[in-house]
Structure formats: C-alpha cells, structure tokens
mmCIF file of C-alpha atoms in Angstrom:
data_model
loop_
_atom_site.group_PDB
_atom_site.id
_atom_site.type_symbol
_atom_site.label_atom_id
_atom_site.label_comp_id
_atom_site.label_asym_id
_atom_site.label_seq_id
_atom_site.Cartn_x
_atom_site.Cartn_y
_atom_site.Cartn_z
ATOM 1 C CA MET A 18 25.214 -44.686 181.537
ATOM 2 C CA SER A 19 26.886 -45.796 178.365
ATOM 3 C CA THR A 20 27.919 -48.816 176.343
ATOM 4 C CA ARG A 21 31.621 -48.458 176.884
ATOM 5 C CA ARG A 22 33.861 -51.422 176.293
ATOM 6 C CA TYR A 23 36.185 -51.649 179.248
ATOM 7 C CA PRO A 24 39.635 -53.211 179.294
ATOM 8 C CA HIS A 25 39.976 -56.487 181.189
ATOM 9 C CA SER A 26 42.434 -56.988 184.043
ATOM 10 C CA SER A 27 43.106 -60.529 182.764
ATOM 11 C CA VAL A 28 42.516 -62.498 179.573
ATOM 12 C CA SER A 29 39.229 -61.382 178.020
ATOM 13 C CA PRO A 30 36.362 -63.908 177.695
ATOM 14 C CA GLU A 31 36.655 -63.632 173.902
ATOM 15 C CA GLU A 32 40.350 -64.579 173.930
ATOM 16 C CA PHE A 33 39.808 -67.316 176.512
ATOM 17 C CA HIS A 34 36.946 -68.719 174.398
ATOM 18 C CA LYS A 35 39.179 -68.799 171.323
ATOM 19 C CA TRP A 36 41.877 -70.983 172.856
ATOM 20 C CA LEU A 37 39.469 -73.091 174.915
ATOM 21 C CA SER A 38 37.545 -73.926 171.739
ATOM 22 C CA ALA A 39 40.822 -75.026 170.098
ATOM 23 C CA LEU A 40 41.657 -77.236 173.104
ATOM 24 C CA ILE A 41 38.158 -78.762 173.153
ATOM 25 C CA CYS A 42 38.352 -79.426 169.415
ATOM 26 C CA VAL A 43 41.672 -81.288 169.732
ATOM 27 C CA LEU A 44 40.749 -83.279 172.855
ATOM 28 C CA ASN A 45 37.346 -84.370 171.566
ATOM 29 C CA SER A 46 38.880 -85.357 168.242
ATOM 30 C CA VAL A 47 41.273 -87.665 170.108
ATOM 31 C CA TYR A 48 38.481 -89.122 172.264
ATOM 32 C CA PHE A 49 36.280 -89.518 169.186
ATOM 33 C CA LEU A 50 38.928 -91.677 167.495
ATOM 34 C CA LEU A 51 39.500 -93.736 170.664
ATOM 35 C CA ASN A 52 35.786 -94.406 171.200
ATOM 36 C CA MET A 53 35.046 -95.176 167.567
ATOM 37 C CA ILE A 54 38.103 -97.333 166.811
ATOM 38 C CA VAL A 55 39.245 -98.819 170.126
ATOM 39 C CA MET A 56 36.265 -98.769 172.508
ATOM 40 C CA GLN A 57 33.542 -99.181 169.871
ATOM 41 C CA LYS A 58 31.372 -96.663 171.724
ATOM 42 C CA PHE A 59 29.632 -95.147 168.718
ATOM 43 C CA GLY A 60 27.063 -93.104 170.650
ATOM 44 C CA ILE A 61 29.663 -91.289 172.749
ATOM 45 C CA GLY A 62 31.866 -91.003 169.694
ATOM 46 C CA ALA A 63 29.090 -89.201 167.810
ATOM 47 C CA VAL A 64 28.646 -86.712 170.668
ATOM 48 C CA GLN A 65 32.408 -86.092 170.838
ATOM 49 C CA PHE A 66 32.572 -85.603 167.073
ATOM 50 C CA THR A 67 29.821 -82.960 167.343
ATOM 51 C CA VAL A 68 31.680 -81.175 170.135
ATOM 52 C CA ALA A 69 34.957 -81.320 168.193
ATOM 53 C CA VAL A 70 33.386 -79.879 165.036
ATOM 54 C CA PHE A 71 31.679 -77.076 166.924
ATOM 55 C CA GLY A 72 34.904 -76.342 168.826
ATOM 56 C CA GLY A 73 36.715 -76.013 165.501
ATOM 57 C CA TYR A 74 33.957 -73.752 164.198
ATOM 58 C CA CYS A 75 34.226 -71.509 167.289
ATOM 59 C CA PHE A 76 38.012 -71.290 166.950
ATOM 60 C CA TYR A 77 37.693 -70.330 163.282
ATOM 61 C CA LYS A 78 35.090 -67.645 164.016
ATOM 62 C CA SER A 79 37.130 -66.216 166.891
ATOM 63 C CA SER A 80 40.281 -66.149 164.773
ATOM 64 C CA LYS A 81 38.398 -64.066 162.192
ATOM 65 C CA GLY A 82 37.146 -61.665 164.876
ATOM 66 C CA LEU A 83 33.554 -62.930 164.538
ATOM 67 C CA TYR A 84 33.026 -64.085 168.115
ATOM 68 C CA GLN A 85 29.440 -64.112 169.408
ATOM 69 C CA PRO A 86 28.420 -64.785 173.058
ATOM 70 C CA TRP A 87 26.173 -67.670 171.983
ATOM 71 C CA HIS A 88 29.296 -69.493 170.742
ATOM 72 C CA SER A 89 30.562 -69.804 174.346
ATOM 73 C CA HIS A 90 27.175 -70.829 175.741
ATOM 74 C CA THR A 91 26.662 -73.508 173.095
ATOM 75 C CA LEU A 92 30.239 -74.803 173.333
ATOM 76 C CA LEU A 93 30.098 -75.211 177.124
ATOM 77 C CA ALA A 94 26.610 -76.725 176.942
ATOM 78 C CA LEU A 95 27.830 -79.352 174.457
ATOM 79 C CA LEU A 96 30.970 -80.035 176.496
ATOM 80 C CA THR A 97 28.984 -80.388 179.732
ATOM 81 C CA LEU A 98 26.487 -82.684 178.030
ATOM 82 C CA ASN A 99 29.378 -84.747 176.675
ATOM 83 C CA ILE A 100 30.858 -85.196 180.166
ATOM 84 C CA LEU A 101 27.529 -86.120 181.768
ATOM 85 C CA ILE A 102 26.679 -88.599 178.998
ATOM 86 C CA SER A 103 30.131 -90.183 179.265
ATOM 87 C CA VAL A 104 29.711 -90.667 183.015
ATOM 88 C CA ALA A 105 26.145 -91.958 182.599
ATOM 89 C CA ILE A 106 27.108 -94.526 179.944
ATOM 90 C CA MET A 107 30.556 -95.628 181.111
ATOM 91 C CA GLY A 108 30.316 -94.992 184.842
ATOM 92 C CA LEU A 109 33.395 -93.946 186.796
ATOM 93 C CA VAL A 110 35.703 -96.451 185.132
ATOM 94 C CA ALA A 111 36.538 -94.239 182.143
ATOM 95 C CA GLY A 112 37.410 -91.252 184.364
ATOM 96 C CA ALA A 113 35.199 -88.738 182.534
ATOM 97 C CA THR A 114 34.196 -87.425 185.964
ATOM 98 C CA TYR A 115 37.566 -85.735 186.305
ATOM 99 C CA TRP A 116 36.770 -83.411 183.417
ATOM 100 C CA GLY A 117 33.771 -82.137 185.338
ATOM 101 C CA LEU A 118 36.151 -80.649 187.915
ATOM 102 C CA ALA A 119 37.442 -78.204 185.280
ATOM 103 C CA LEU A 120 33.977 -76.839 184.485
ATOM 104 C CA PRO A 121 33.765 -74.177 187.270
ATOM 105 C CA PHE A 122 36.968 -72.547 186.041
ATOM 106 C CA TRP A 123 35.675 -72.451 182.469
ATOM 107 C CA TYR A 124 32.246 -71.170 183.527
ATOM 108 C CA TYR A 125 33.629 -68.309 185.597
ATOM 109 C CA SER A 126 36.238 -67.364 182.973
ATOM 110 C CA LEU A 127 33.678 -67.195 180.160
ATOM 111 C CA PHE A 128 30.487 -66.045 181.873
ATOM 112 C CA GLY A 129 31.529 -64.045 184.938
ATOM 113 C CA LEU A 130 30.440 -64.219 188.567
ATOM 114 C CA ARG A 131 26.658 -64.653 188.442
ATOM 115 C CA LYS A 132 26.367 -67.124 185.571
ATOM 116 C CA GLY A 133 29.508 -68.934 186.729
ATOM 117 C CA PHE A 134 27.935 -69.530 190.140
ATOM 118 C CA ILE A 135 24.599 -70.685 188.694
ATOM 119 C CA PHE A 136 26.107 -73.035 186.098
ATOM 120 C CA SER A 137 28.579 -74.499 188.612
ATOM 121 C CA ALA A 138 25.750 -75.213 191.067
ATOM 122 C CA ILE A 139 23.630 -76.892 188.382
ATOM 123 C CA ILE A 140 26.529 -79.106 187.264
ATOM 124 C CA MET A 141 27.426 -80.105 190.820
ATOM 125 C CA LEU A 142 23.870 -81.351 191.435
ATOM 126 C CA SER A 143 23.632 -83.016 188.013
ATOM 127 C CA ALA A 144 27.029 -84.711 188.268
ATOM 128 C CA ALA A 145 26.417 -85.893 191.841
ATOM 129 C CA THR A 146 23.096 -87.444 190.763
ATOM 130 C CA VAL A 147 24.628 -89.221 187.772
ATOM 131 C CA ILE A 148 27.579 -90.468 189.834
ATOM 132 C CA PHE A 149 25.292 -91.793 192.556
ATOM 133 C CA TYR A 150 23.198 -93.867 190.158
ATOM 134 C CA ARG A 151 26.103 -94.986 187.963
ATOM 135 C CA THR A 152 28.551 -96.030 190.701
ATOM 136 C CA ASP A 153 29.514 -99.703 190.554
ATOM 137 C CA THR A 154 28.432 -100.808 194.037
ATOM 138 C CA SER A 155 30.656 -103.902 193.889
ATOM 139 C CA VAL A 156 33.741 -101.704 193.653
ATOM 140 C CA LEU A 157 32.792 -98.328 195.182
ATOM 141 C CA MET A 158 30.358 -96.999 197.777
ATOM 142 C CA PRO A 159 27.908 -94.588 196.090
ATOM 143 C CA TYR A 160 27.489 -92.308 199.108
ATOM 144 C CA ARG A 161 31.214 -91.972 199.741
ATOM 145 C CA THR A 162 31.910 -91.478 196.039
ATOM 146 C CA VAL A 163 29.361 -88.667 195.757
ATOM 147 C CA PHE A 164 30.566 -87.150 199.043
ATOM 148 C CA ASN A 165 34.215 -87.054 197.956
ATOM 149 C CA PHE A 166 33.401 -85.750 194.486
ATOM 150 C CA THR A 167 31.224 -83.005 195.975
ATOM 151 C CA LEU A 168 33.951 -81.919 198.416
ATOM 152 C CA VAL A 169 36.608 -81.728 195.713
ATOM 153 C CA TYR A 170 34.250 -79.989 193.285
ATOM 154 C CA CYS A 171 33.156 -77.430 195.908
ATOM 155 C CA SER A 172 36.789 -76.721 196.807
ATOM 156 C CA ILE A 173 37.604 -75.925 193.178
ATOM 157 C CA TRP A 174 34.327 -74.005 192.825
ATOM 158 C CA LEU A 175 35.151 -71.880 195.894
ATOM 159 C CA VAL A 176 38.618 -71.004 194.557
ATOM 160 C CA CYS A 177 37.133 -70.016 191.181
ATOM 161 C CA HIS A 178 34.445 -67.897 192.841
ATOM 162 C CA VAL A 179 36.896 -66.050 195.105
ATOM 163 C CA TYR A 180 39.258 -65.464 192.191
ATOM 164 C CA GLU A 181 36.447 -64.035 190.045
ATOM 165 C CA VAL A 182 35.300 -61.711 192.866
ATOM 166 C CA GLN A 183 38.838 -60.374 193.242
ATOM 167 C CA ARG A 184 39.270 -60.064 189.466
ATOM 168 C CA GLN A 185 36.102 -57.999 189.182
ATOM 169 C CA LYS A 186 37.194 -55.721 192.033
ATOM 170 C CA THR A 187 40.564 -55.237 190.350
ATOM 171 C CA SER A 188 38.877 -54.501 187.022
ATOM 172 C CA GLU A 189 36.575 -51.920 188.599
ATOM 173 C CA TYR A 190 39.540 -50.250 190.279
ATOM 174 C CA LEU A 191 41.504 -50.145 187.013
ATOM 175 C CA HIS A 192 38.451 -48.751 185.215
ATOM 176 C CA SER A 193 38.185 -45.933 187.766
ATOM 177 C CA LEU A 194 41.873 -45.152 187.312
ATOM 178 C CA ALA A 195 41.561 -45.165 183.543
ATOM 179 C CA LEU A 196 38.280 -43.277 183.177
ATOM 180 C CA GLN A 197 37.980 -41.010 186.214
ATOM 181 C CA ASP A 198 39.739 -37.753 187.038
ATOM 182 C CA ASP A 199 41.370 -38.303 190.427
ATOM 183 C CA LEU A 200 41.086 -34.639 191.510
ATOM 184 C CA THR A 201 37.451 -33.806 190.768
ATOM 185 C CA ASP A 202 36.001 -37.362 190.580
ATOM 186 C CA LEU A 203 34.478 -36.421 187.227
ATOM 187 C CA GLN A 204 35.030 -38.608 184.206
ATOM 188 C CA ASN A 205 38.151 -37.859 182.173
ATOM 189 C CA ARG A 206 39.074 -37.401 178.516
ATOM 190 C CA HIS A 207 39.314 -41.167 177.892
ATOM 191 C CA ALA A 208 35.759 -41.612 179.198
ATOM 192 C CA LEU A 209 34.592 -38.689 177.048
ATOM 193 C CA LYS A 210 35.996 -40.271 173.906
ATOM 194 C CA ALA A 211 34.541 -43.682 174.769
ATOM 195 C CA ASP A 212 31.095 -42.209 175.481
ATOM 196 C CA PHE A 213 31.128 -40.132 172.305
ATOM 197 C CA GLN A 214 31.807 -43.234 170.214
ATOM 198 C CA ALA A 215 29.039 -45.114 172.049
ATOM 199 C CA PHE A 216 26.529 -42.272 171.645
ATOM 200 C CA GLN A 217 27.500 -41.217 168.111
ATOM 201 C CA HIS A 218 25.091 -43.482 166.239
ATOM 202 C CA SER A 219 22.578 -43.992 169.051
ATOM 203 C CA PHE A 220 21.037 -40.532 169.243
ATOM 204 C CA GLU A 221 19.586 -38.166 166.664
ATOM 205 C CA SER A 222 21.425 -35.151 168.065
ATOM 206 C CA MET A 223 24.239 -34.427 170.486
ATOM 207 C CA HIS A 224 25.701 -31.160 171.785
ATOM 208 C CA MET A 225 29.097 -30.650 173.381
ATOM 209 C CA LEU A 226 29.831 -27.826 175.822
ATOM 210 C CA ILE A 227 33.436 -26.878 176.558
ATOM 211 C CA ILE A 228 33.687 -24.855 179.755
ATOM 212 C CA ASP A 229 36.841 -22.932 180.650
ATOM 213 C CA ILE A 230 37.457 -21.093 183.936
ATOM 214 C CA ASP A 231 38.345 -17.477 183.135
ATOM 215 C CA HIS A 232 41.765 -16.222 184.313
ATOM 216 C CA PHE A 233 42.482 -19.472 186.137
ATOM 217 C CA LYS A 234 46.250 -18.895 185.882
ATOM 218 C CA ASN A 235 45.844 -15.739 187.961
ATOM 219 C CA ILE A 236 44.200 -17.796 190.714
ATOM 220 C CA ASN A 237 47.133 -20.225 190.789
ATOM 221 C CA ASP A 238 49.648 -17.383 190.784
ATOM 222 C CA LYS A 239 47.892 -15.415 193.548
ATOM 223 C CA TYR A 240 46.668 -18.150 195.891
ATOM 224 C CA GLY A 241 48.804 -21.184 195.018
ATOM 225 C CA HIS A 242 48.113 -24.469 193.296
ATOM 226 C CA ASP A 243 46.419 -26.025 196.329
ATOM 227 C CA ILE A 244 43.750 -23.313 196.191
ATOM 228 C CA GLY A 245 43.633 -23.763 192.403
ATOM 229 C CA ASP A 246 42.880 -27.452 192.934
ATOM 230 C CA SER A 247 40.158 -26.534 195.433
ATOM 231 C CA VAL A 248 38.621 -24.183 192.852
ATOM 232 C CA LEU A 249 38.563 -26.967 190.245
ATOM 233 C CA ILE A 250 36.796 -29.277 192.702
ATOM 234 C CA ASN A 251 34.233 -26.589 193.554
ATOM 235 C CA VAL A 252 33.573 -25.807 189.895
ATOM 236 C CA ALA A 253 33.083 -29.518 189.204
ATOM 237 C CA ASP A 254 30.545 -29.647 192.069
ATOM 238 C CA ALA A 255 28.784 -26.572 190.661
ATOM 239 C CA LEU A 256 28.472 -28.230 187.259
ATOM 240 C CA MET A 257 26.953 -31.368 188.741
ATOM 241 C CA GLN A 258 24.507 -29.435 190.902
ATOM 242 C CA SER A 259 23.369 -26.976 188.230
ATOM 243 C CA ILE A 260 22.246 -29.502 185.599
ATOM 244 C CA GLN A 261 20.874 -33.034 185.460
ATOM 245 C CA ALA A 262 23.314 -34.389 182.856
ATOM 246 C CA LYS A 263 25.458 -37.374 183.863
ATOM 247 C CA GLU A 264 27.964 -36.931 181.057
ATOM 248 C CA ILE A 265 30.290 -34.359 182.694
ATOM 249 C CA TYR A 266 34.045 -34.589 182.166
ATOM 250 C CA ARG A 267 37.244 -32.824 183.055
ATOM 251 C CA LEU A 268 39.054 -32.394 179.762
ATOM 252 C CA GLY A 269 42.283 -31.245 181.376
ATOM 253 C CA GLY A 270 43.616 -28.242 183.259
ATOM 254 C CA GLU A 271 40.732 -25.818 183.871
ATOM 255 C CA GLU A 272 38.567 -27.143 181.002
ATOM 256 C CA PHE A 273 35.415 -29.207 181.448
ATOM 257 C CA VAL A 274 33.057 -30.838 178.934
ATOM 258 C CA ILE A 275 29.360 -31.680 179.097
ATOM 259 C CA LEU A 276 27.540 -33.861 176.547
ATOM 260 C CA PHE A 277 23.803 -33.427 175.936
ATOM 261 C CA LYS A 278 21.794 -35.959 173.934
ATOM 262 C CA ASN A 279 18.612 -35.369 171.943
ATOM 263 C CA ILE A 280 18.051 -31.705 172.830
ATOM 264 C CA SER A 281 17.548 -28.686 170.573
ATOM 265 C CA ASP A 282 20.101 -25.949 169.917
ATOM 266 C CA GLU A 283 18.002 -23.588 172.030
ATOM 267 C CA GLU A 284 17.896 -26.004 174.954
ATOM 268 C CA ALA A 285 21.670 -26.584 174.735
ATOM 269 C CA PHE A 286 22.219 -22.813 174.911
ATOM 270 C CA ARG A 287 19.808 -22.534 177.862
ATOM 271 C CA GLN A 288 21.648 -25.279 179.758
ATOM 272 C CA ALA A 289 24.986 -23.589 179.036
ATOM 273 C CA GLU A 290 23.647 -20.298 180.405
ATOM 274 C CA LYS A 291 22.441 -22.130 183.493
ATOM 275 C CA VAL A 292 25.943 -23.472 184.066
ATOM 276 C CA ARG A 293 27.547 -20.063 183.471
ATOM 277 C CA LYS A 294 25.235 -18.323 185.949
ATOM 278 C CA ALA A 295 25.710 -21.040 188.582
ATOM 279 C CA VAL A 296 29.467 -20.462 188.553
ATOM 280 C CA GLU A 297 29.141 -16.681 188.385
ATOM 281 C CA LEU A 298 26.769 -16.555 191.364
ATOM 282 C CA GLY A 299 28.796 -19.020 193.410
ATOM 283 C CA ILE A 300 31.256 -17.874 196.072
ATOM 284 C CA PHE A 301 34.538 -19.735 196.402
ATOM 285 C CA PHE A 302 36.872 -19.227 199.334
ATOM 286 C CA SER A 303 40.640 -19.085 199.705
ATOM 287 C CA HIS A 304 41.008 -19.548 203.440
ATOM 288 C CA ASN A 305 38.540 -16.747 204.408
ATOM 289 C CA GLU A 306 38.880 -14.631 201.277
ATOM 290 C CA PRO A 307 36.080 -14.967 198.711
ATOM 291 C CA ILE A 308 37.048 -15.681 195.084
ATOM 292 C CA LYS A 309 34.648 -14.723 192.332
ATOM 293 C CA LEU A 310 34.780 -16.957 189.281
ATOM 294 C CA THR A 311 33.359 -16.855 185.791
ATOM 295 C CA VAL A 312 33.489 -19.300 182.914
ATOM 296 C CA SER A 313 33.413 -19.067 179.135
ATOM 297 C CA ILE A 314 31.498 -21.749 177.229
ATOM 298 C CA GLY A 315 31.618 -22.932 173.639
ATOM 299 C CA ILE A 316 28.892 -25.141 172.129
ATOM 300 C CA SER A 317 29.055 -27.441 169.106
ATOM 301 C CA SER A 318 26.452 -29.827 167.710
ATOM 302 C CA LEU A 319 26.998 -33.218 166.141
ATOM 303 C CA ARG A 320 26.556 -33.751 162.445
ATOM 304 C CA PRO A 321 26.472 -37.169 160.715
ATOM 305 C CA GLU A 322 29.977 -36.769 159.298
ATOM 306 C CA HIS A 323 31.512 -35.567 162.594
ATOM 307 C CA GLU A 324 34.187 -37.554 164.393
ATOM 308 C CA PHE A 325 35.272 -36.921 167.985
ATOM 309 C CA THR A 326 38.024 -34.491 167.002
ATOM 310 C CA ASP A 327 35.616 -32.577 164.722
ATOM 311 C CA ILE A 328 33.005 -31.818 167.371
ATOM 312 C CA LEU A 329 35.710 -31.101 169.962
ATOM 313 C CA ARG A 330 37.471 -28.674 167.615
ATOM 314 C CA ALA A 331 34.185 -26.936 166.765
ATOM 315 C CA ALA A 332 33.348 -26.444 170.455
ATOM 316 C CA ASP A 333 36.888 -25.232 171.118
ATOM 317 C CA GLN A 334 36.573 -22.598 168.392
ATOM 318 C CA LYS A 335 33.346 -21.322 169.946
ATOM 319 C CA LEU A 336 35.066 -21.227 173.335
ATOM 320 C CA TYR A 337 37.843 -18.991 172.027
ATOM 321 C CA GLN A 338 35.231 -16.792 170.407
ATOM 322 C CA ALA A 339 33.607 -16.358 173.830
ATOM 323 C CA LYS A 340 36.972 -15.398 175.298
ATOM 324 C CA ARG A 341 37.697 -12.901 172.513
ATOM 325 C CA GLU A 342 34.308 -11.271 173.107
ATOM 326 C CA GLY A 343 35.069 -10.577 176.753
ATOM 327 C CA ARG A 344 34.710 -13.905 178.620
ATOM 328 C CA ASN A 345 31.884 -14.920 180.993
ATOM 329 C CA ARG A 346 29.633 -15.713 178.060
ATOM 330 C CA VAL A 347 28.281 -18.554 175.895
ATOM 331 C CA CYS A 348 28.952 -18.860 172.170
ATOM 332 C CA ALA A 349 27.214 -21.357 169.891
#
C-alpha cells in the first residue's frame, strides 16, 4: 500500500551490518597478518586482505549514513568465500570450519527469513561437500565429520530460523499497535503522516478529505460513550464500503481522513459527496433506537511546497467552513 519505513523490534539490519563489518575488518586483518607472516599462505592472505578492506569500507559508509543493501550482500559473499577457500586449502586443521557455524545467524540478521533460509541451505551443502573432500582420512572419518558438522550446523540454523519467525511476528504486532487505531481498525495519525511522506513526491496530485461527525458530543451525552464508540466503528465501516480508497485513517476523536492520489478536484469532490451521502442515508442503532448521522467534509489539494501540516491545516479550514455553513456538506 505504501513505502513506509517501519521500526524494528530489534537491532536494524543497517545497524547490525555496521558493527559486523567492523568486526569482519578487524578479524580478517589479524588473519591476514598471521597467514602472510607466520603461515606463509599468500593466497588465503590475499583473500582475507580483500575482505578486511571491504569490511572497513562498509563500516565507513555505514558510519556516514550511506548504507546500501548491496554492501551486506557483497560483504557476506566475500566472507563466505573466504571461509570455504580456507577450508578447501587448509582442511579442518586450521579450524576455519567453525566460522561457518556463525553464518546462519548473520544471514538471518541481515537478510530476513526467506533469504536467510536460502543462503543457510546453500552454505550447508557447500560446506559439507568441501569438508567431505578435504577431510584427512588418516586422522578423521569423512562421513562422520560431515555428519557431525551437519547436525551442529542444522541445530544453529533451526534456532536462527525460529528466532527470526518470532521476531517478524513481534514486529508485525508492534507495527499494528503503532499504526492502527484499536477501536475502528483503521489506520491512525502516525500511519497518515508516514503515508503522506511516502506519497508526497510519488504522485502528481493528492487530495485530503477531513471528515467530522456532526454533533458527536450530543450522541455521547445522550446515549453514553459505549454507543459513541459503536457509532465511530459504524462510520468507519461506512467509509470503507462507500469508496474504493485504501488510505482511510482515524485522525482522532470523531475525525477521519481519506487520501486520494492522482484524481482531479472534481473527482475528489464527487468522492466526498459519495461519503457524505453514505453516512446520511445510513441508519445507526442505539439498542433499538435509530440514530441519524451526518458528516461535514473539508477538502484540500497538495501543492509542491506543501508539507504534512500545510495540507492538514488547509483541509481543516475547509471543514470548519462546512460547519459554519450549516454542517452536512462538503467544502473544497
């Protein structure tokens, strides 16, 4: 529906990438020096130097707020390649295999559930193949080595997968709390502001309708707040049923907002009239007593220089004009 940026229920992938790139830079710098000076493994040393440099580059970019998703993909690809090459060249003696056990956690933390699962599966098969062919048969049994590695890897993989599933469920729940009105199930003011910012430069025109239930205080005073809440729910349902727009919000109290994208002033007015008539013709009940409702609607249109508060204020002014002129009307 929109390009909102949601809050994360844990450390964001961007922040995790920043500090992981710093860790990878430091660790590969140490291994580069060991392989070049002590072990005389110049090929592996060259790979580790490349990984260290790119890790430092990623940390620098992230620190400046210039993170790009391809940074994470390239960094993990280089790190994975480094681990597989180390195992292929040096076998199990150097212990590079152990670093492969950390990969599922990094994959899921950076790439989410689907890519984390796919990448973890690919690495398990790749690592098991390399281990099988590079196991020193005079010291270890290839089948048992691959079997034990696969069991340990799958155990860690399973924990990472379950954790990511739960994290996503928690995030979705927090998003619904943050962006959804719990009474009417419409989107709330926070969602309205987020959508406006996402739509602002994506569409040639945008219209905002502010809809206010006329004399709503009288309904609360006469029938009670529980009936008032029922009226708000019914009005929200009427809004959703009368028009096709998905961008419908409860602004607060008895006020609702609808956003329309890429329609003319005439069409915006026609849609507002459709909403007004749907509420006016509807019958709402307090126990068995019918309640007749009307709404006043103000319309504003987006201009290039408008910010969220500008278009909201303009629609609000038109709303009060509709109320001054007798209510149950649309002003644009």
